[in-house]
Amino acid sequence: MRGARILSTGRALPRRVVPNSDLASVMDTTDEWIVQRTGIRERRFVEPGVGSAELGVLASASAIEKAGLSPADIDFIIFATLSPDHICPGNGVIVQEKLGMRNVGALDVRNQCSGFIYGLSVAEAYVKAGIHDRVLVVGAEVQSTGLDMTTRGRDVSVIFADGAGAAVVGPCEPGRGILSCHLHSEGKYKKELMVDAPSSLDPHRVTHEMVDSGRHFPYMNGRYVFTHAVRRFPEVIREALDANGFTLEDLTLLVPHQANLRITQAVGSALGLPPEKVFSNVERYGNTTAASIPIALDECVELGRLREGDLVCLAAFGSSFTWASALLRW
Ligand code: UT7
């Protein structure tokens, strides 16, 4: 069987930079609290009228161009987001239309922070099986339009942010590229991090009560999520290394989902990895959920942090709970 590798990456960040001081002007929080508890100093928010599909289209166009391809070369689209433009249809078809692609399949992935790795695993399988040659994997979010920007929502709203990243996956020789992906879920924790409404469980789907009580805003049991994250990240990273017969010493770079700098640091020290082997950009972009890993990958490429032959591990943990890793020979 042939291998599958990331041929190129792209990213799209809104131009509007929102420093912590902007949030402190609308809710009871401080720059000091946010930096100390999350490491975040600023994030990007879209201008009104820009949705996650548009950011995804921009990131995709960049990734496709960097691969030396045109949109017509893409055989399949995978779009991961928790903040689609619409409940229905999904964002994948919007990328197909906006980039003028052929009438290829467009799959929408809803695994929140793990969404990009879940999507990558599908691309890996299609390419390795010889079903598709060029698969586009997108992670994009517009969270800013769905956050409670009052003191009631401060624990969640200071973290989440907008952005998009994309990768084109194509064939390579066996033993290179995506070596394996490892996906997990534990749905009994769904209430610890969720957006409860609108809901098909409700006879009216959307009600004034939902909006008045803030059930359409994300709820997160932060400490609880934190505790699980710092356990599951190391576990799933070790799983990826073990599955391929590598040890932590073999790892060149860990690119984790950018949830919170404290989580990233705790994971790095639990694994005994020196800080230079753990990538972080949460300081500048906040937590962009499904977009954080492809944005980070694109920055790593640009910064020369990823060189041919490097052993790279991607890892994520988030809502539901779901968690995942991917081991790559770059
Ligand atoms: O993307 C993947 C899923 N998400 C995550 O992985 C996030 C996981 N969780 C976290 O990152 C952290 O739990 C948070 C950053 C959300 C919160 O940090 P924490 O250190 O766990 O704080 P806490 O929730 O325990 O709250 C500590 C205090 C509380 O006050 P009291 O009860 O001690 O008086 C909160 O009310 O900080 C208060 N607080 C704030 N204060 C100022 C909560 N949010 C804020 C805020 N500004 N924005």
XYZ file of C-alpha atoms and ligand atoms in Angstrom:
378
model
C 0.000 0.000 0.000
C 1.242 3.505 -0.799
C 1.778 6.169 1.878
C -0.043 9.458 2.390
C 1.547 12.759 3.301
C 0.737 16.392 3.829
C 1.843 18.014 0.575
C 1.212 21.586 1.681
C -0.480 23.753 4.304
C -2.208 27.140 4.368
C -3.820 29.432 6.927
C -6.138 32.406 7.108
C -6.381 34.627 10.166
C -8.735 37.584 10.409
C -6.908 40.906 10.335
C -8.606 42.235 13.459
C -6.333 41.697 16.471
C -8.166 41.617 19.815
C -5.829 42.102 22.782
C -6.854 40.982 26.272
C -7.444 44.626 27.200
C -10.369 44.753 24.730
C -12.056 41.874 26.580
C -11.325 43.521 29.938
C -13.265 46.553 28.728
C -16.502 44.523 28.281
C -16.302 41.952 31.102
C -14.781 41.544 34.552
C -11.398 40.139 33.615
C -7.795 41.342 33.363
C -4.891 40.906 31.000
C -2.942 39.483 33.951
C -5.567 36.768 34.687
C -5.830 35.716 31.051
C -2.051 35.572 30.518
C -1.461 33.712 33.789
C -4.236 31.121 33.311
C -4.065 30.618 29.539
C -0.921 32.211 28.079
C -3.120 34.091 25.593
C -2.202 37.743 24.935
C -4.301 38.409 21.855
C -6.549 36.621 19.383
C -8.181 37.351 16.013
C -11.883 38.059 15.515
C -13.610 38.353 12.122
C -15.358 41.459 10.864
C -19.175 41.180 10.723
C -20.375 39.039 7.829
C -17.340 36.735 7.662
C -18.063 33.098 8.494
C -15.915 30.022 9.044
C -16.489 28.847 5.446
C -14.900 32.027 4.063
C -11.856 31.641 6.309
C -11.681 27.981 5.284
C -11.835 28.943 1.606
C -8.912 31.359 2.035
C -6.787 28.812 3.917
C -7.638 26.143 1.326
C -6.740 28.393 -1.612
C -3.368 29.051 -0.003
C -2.674 25.351 0.684
C -3.701 24.339 -2.848
C -1.491 27.022 -4.386
C 1.488 26.034 -2.230
C 1.089 22.443 -3.408
C 1.451 23.749 -6.970
C -2.090 22.577 -7.699
C -5.312 24.180 -8.812
C -8.743 23.657 -7.159
C -9.687 21.373 -10.077
C -7.005 18.921 -8.920
C -8.708 18.270 -5.563
C -10.540 14.922 -5.400
C -12.226 15.220 -2.013
C -12.930 17.875 0.633
C -12.998 17.320 4.390
C -14.107 20.287 6.505
C -13.832 20.232 10.303
C -15.601 22.923 12.298
C -17.897 23.417 15.273
C -18.988 26.787 13.922
C -20.326 26.193 10.399
C -21.974 29.049 8.498
C -25.281 27.166 8.723
C -26.667 24.203 10.637
C -27.318 22.806 7.167
C -25.641 22.616 4.689
C -22.150 22.019 6.029
C -19.131 24.133 5.113
C -17.526 21.569 2.770
C -19.905 22.287 -0.085
C -19.245 26.030 0.275
C -15.538 25.424 -0.339
C -16.437 23.311 -3.391
C -18.545 26.149 -4.788
C -16.344 29.129 -3.877
C -13.154 27.574 -5.218
C -14.917 26.370 -8.375
C -13.940 22.760 -7.760
C -15.236 19.757 -9.615
C -18.338 18.086 -8.123
C -16.208 16.092 -5.700
C -17.366 14.707 -2.349
C -17.437 17.129 0.592
C -17.437 15.625 4.066
C -18.146 17.644 7.214
C -16.444 16.628 10.438
C -17.802 17.624 13.853
C -15.223 16.631 16.403
C -14.396 20.074 17.729
C -10.773 20.403 18.900
C -9.947 16.928 17.535
C -11.671 17.685 14.213
C -8.564 18.294 12.138
C -6.900 15.016 13.173
C -10.180 13.131 12.672
C -10.356 14.646 9.175
C -6.696 13.885 8.497
C -7.291 10.232 9.376
C -10.006 10.030 6.703
C -7.708 11.666 4.135
C -4.943 9.240 5.126
C -7.201 6.231 4.577
C -8.518 7.430 1.208
C -5.057 8.223 -0.118
C -3.379 5.071 1.225
C -6.176 2.947 -0.229
C -5.715 4.599 -3.618
C -9.294 5.927 -3.669
C -8.277 9.601 -3.916
C -5.012 11.325 -4.897
C -5.521 14.867 -3.580
C -7.598 15.368 -0.446
C -8.148 18.800 1.084
C -8.493 18.862 4.887
C -9.727 22.124 6.394
C -10.159 23.250 10.003
C -11.881 26.612 10.434
C -13.765 28.412 13.164
C -15.588 31.640 13.794
C -16.199 31.494 17.529
C -16.398 35.217 18.204
C -20.018 35.520 17.041
C -21.106 32.781 19.478
C -19.428 33.833 22.712
C -21.009 35.383 25.784
C -19.021 38.616 25.949
C -20.206 39.432 29.462
C -18.770 38.459 32.839
C -21.127 35.433 32.843
C -19.163 33.889 29.957
C -15.670 35.102 30.832
C -14.096 31.701 31.537
C -14.904 30.551 27.979
C -14.873 33.800 26.013
C -11.295 34.751 26.843
C -10.035 31.507 25.302
C -11.825 30.912 22.014
C -10.997 32.683 18.761
C -11.347 32.733 14.978
C -9.074 31.345 12.269
C -8.580 28.665 9.638
C -5.932 26.246 8.437
C -5.837 23.686 5.651
C -3.685 20.896 4.290
C -3.556 19.003 1.011
C -2.898 15.290 1.476
C -1.496 13.200 -1.357
C 0.393 9.953 -2.020
C 4.016 9.199 -1.109
C 6.235 6.167 -0.700
C 5.249 3.812 2.148
C 6.824 4.576 5.538
C 6.784 8.364 4.961
C 4.153 11.015 5.638
C 1.231 10.099 7.914
C 2.400 6.956 9.706
C -0.784 6.462 11.738
C -3.729 8.259 13.345
C -5.318 7.356 16.688
C -8.839 8.504 17.509
C -10.792 8.264 20.773
C -14.083 9.366 22.293
C -15.873 9.248 25.636
C -19.366 10.652 25.173
C -20.322 10.432 28.841
C -18.520 13.745 29.312
C -20.490 15.608 26.646
C -22.034 17.998 29.158
C -18.651 19.206 30.421
C -18.058 21.211 27.247
C -21.025 21.799 25.004
C -23.269 24.190 23.131
C -26.713 23.039 24.232
C -28.948 25.020 21.889
C -30.467 25.249 19.292
C -31.466 21.614 19.737
C -33.548 19.086 17.806
C -34.562 17.753 21.240
C -36.666 20.853 21.711
C -40.073 20.787 19.988
C -39.396 24.313 18.706
C -35.656 23.911 18.170
C -34.921 27.595 18.933
C -36.772 29.405 21.710
C -36.591 32.772 23.421
C -35.872 30.903 26.654
C -32.733 29.372 25.137
C -31.403 32.754 24.192
C -32.507 34.493 27.407
C -30.774 31.858 29.557
C -27.661 31.766 27.362
C -27.994 28.101 26.366
C -26.762 28.993 22.872
C -23.378 29.977 24.323
C -20.663 27.377 24.944
C -20.574 25.958 28.463
C -17.288 24.563 29.756
C -16.371 22.987 33.070
C -12.849 24.376 32.664
C -11.055 22.632 35.521
C -12.624 19.299 34.630
C -11.677 19.610 30.955
C -8.176 20.674 31.981
C -7.702 17.601 34.205
C -8.761 15.207 31.457
C -6.720 17.023 28.807
C -3.436 16.738 30.691
C -4.038 12.979 31.070
C -5.264 12.179 27.552
C -2.685 14.221 25.590
C 0.355 12.277 26.884
C -1.540 8.985 26.602
C -2.452 9.425 22.939
C 1.016 10.778 22.031
C 2.643 7.697 23.573
C 0.099 5.528 21.754
C 1.176 6.981 18.382
C 4.884 6.504 19.152
C 4.385 2.952 20.488
C 2.313 1.950 17.453
C 5.239 2.840 15.207
C 8.081 1.569 17.398
C 9.420 5.027 18.338
C 10.240 6.625 21.674
C 9.938 10.209 22.878
C 13.641 10.718 22.102
C 12.872 10.088 18.423
C 10.318 12.900 18.302
C 11.448 16.096 16.540
C 8.386 18.211 17.251
C 5.052 17.985 19.047
C 2.330 20.168 17.520
C -0.544 20.016 19.986
C -3.988 21.563 19.684
C -3.563 25.049 21.126
C -6.010 24.876 24.030
C -4.165 26.713 26.770
C -0.446 27.303 27.297
C -0.663 25.677 30.743
C -2.042 22.490 29.185
C 0.679 22.481 26.507
C 3.391 23.024 29.141
C 1.954 20.346 31.444
C 1.884 17.861 28.554
C 5.452 18.732 27.558
C 6.763 18.251 31.084
C 4.725 15.051 31.662
C 6.495 13.621 28.614
C 9.878 15.102 29.523
C 10.031 17.061 26.268
C 12.172 20.216 26.199
C 10.149 23.393 25.373
C 11.809 23.699 21.948
C 10.209 20.389 20.934
C 6.681 21.594 21.741
C 5.156 24.175 19.398
C 2.938 26.925 20.769
C 1.308 29.977 19.220
C -1.711 30.253 21.545
C -0.255 33.522 22.830
C -1.134 35.234 19.513
C -4.196 33.358 18.268
C -6.028 31.945 21.304
C -7.830 28.618 21.006
C -9.143 28.209 17.458
C -10.483 24.679 18.045
C -10.413 22.649 14.762
C -8.215 25.289 13.125
C -5.419 25.374 15.682
C -3.358 22.417 14.418
C -3.354 23.316 10.691
C -2.599 26.970 11.562
C 0.288 25.782 13.751
C 1.556 23.426 11.037
C 1.526 26.200 8.456
C 3.493 28.467 10.807
C 5.958 25.661 11.555
C 6.591 25.204 7.829
C 7.081 28.945 7.381
C 9.432 29.178 10.376
C 11.539 26.258 9.169
C 10.507 24.211 12.223
C 9.563 21.243 9.999
C 12.224 19.681 7.835
C 12.147 16.650 5.623
C 12.623 13.504 7.688
C 11.456 15.047 10.988
C 9.240 12.905 13.220
C 6.237 15.048 14.147
C 3.320 14.263 16.413
C -0.022 16.082 16.224
C -2.332 15.704 19.222
C -5.676 17.087 20.293
C -8.234 16.913 23.080
C -11.627 18.561 23.337
C -15.378 18.517 23.718
C -17.416 15.257 23.971
C -14.656 14.254 25.035
C -12.703 13.313 21.934
C -8.948 13.077 21.642
C -6.588 12.030 18.876
C -3.023 11.931 17.608
C -1.238 11.550 14.294
C 2.409 10.615 13.803
C 4.084 12.015 10.696
C 7.438 11.466 9.054
C 7.663 14.915 7.435
O -9.952 23.373 23.519
C -10.023 22.213 24.290
C -10.975 22.317 25.390
N -10.711 23.388 26.293
C -9.690 23.384 27.149
O -8.821 22.553 27.109
C -9.694 24.429 28.245
C -9.464 23.770 29.585
N -9.583 24.641 30.734
C -8.869 25.764 30.925
O -8.100 26.148 30.064
C -8.980 26.493 32.240
O -9.756 25.718 33.124
C -9.598 27.912 32.141
C -8.614 28.839 31.455
C -10.910 27.858 31.377
C -9.870 28.482 33.508
O -8.687 28.485 34.256
P -8.668 27.873 35.719
O -7.319 28.119 36.244
O -9.147 26.471 35.640
O -9.681 28.801 36.490
P -11.022 28.410 37.231
O -12.094 28.070 36.251
O -10.714 27.407 38.292
O -11.401 29.765 37.903
C -10.566 30.381 38.914
C -11.190 31.692 39.310
C -12.677 31.600 39.602
O -12.947 32.485 40.674
P -13.103 31.910 42.188
O -14.214 30.923 42.115
O -11.777 31.274 42.500
O -13.400 33.143 42.947
C -13.330 32.118 38.354
O -14.598 32.713 38.606
O -11.063 32.631 38.231
C -12.350 33.181 37.913
N -12.398 33.432 36.481
C -11.920 34.561 35.938
N -11.373 35.661 36.482
C -10.998 36.649 35.650
C -12.840 32.623 35.490
N -12.664 33.217 34.290
C -12.102 34.419 34.548
C -11.674 35.480 33.726
N -11.130 36.581 34.323
N -11.784 35.454 32.385
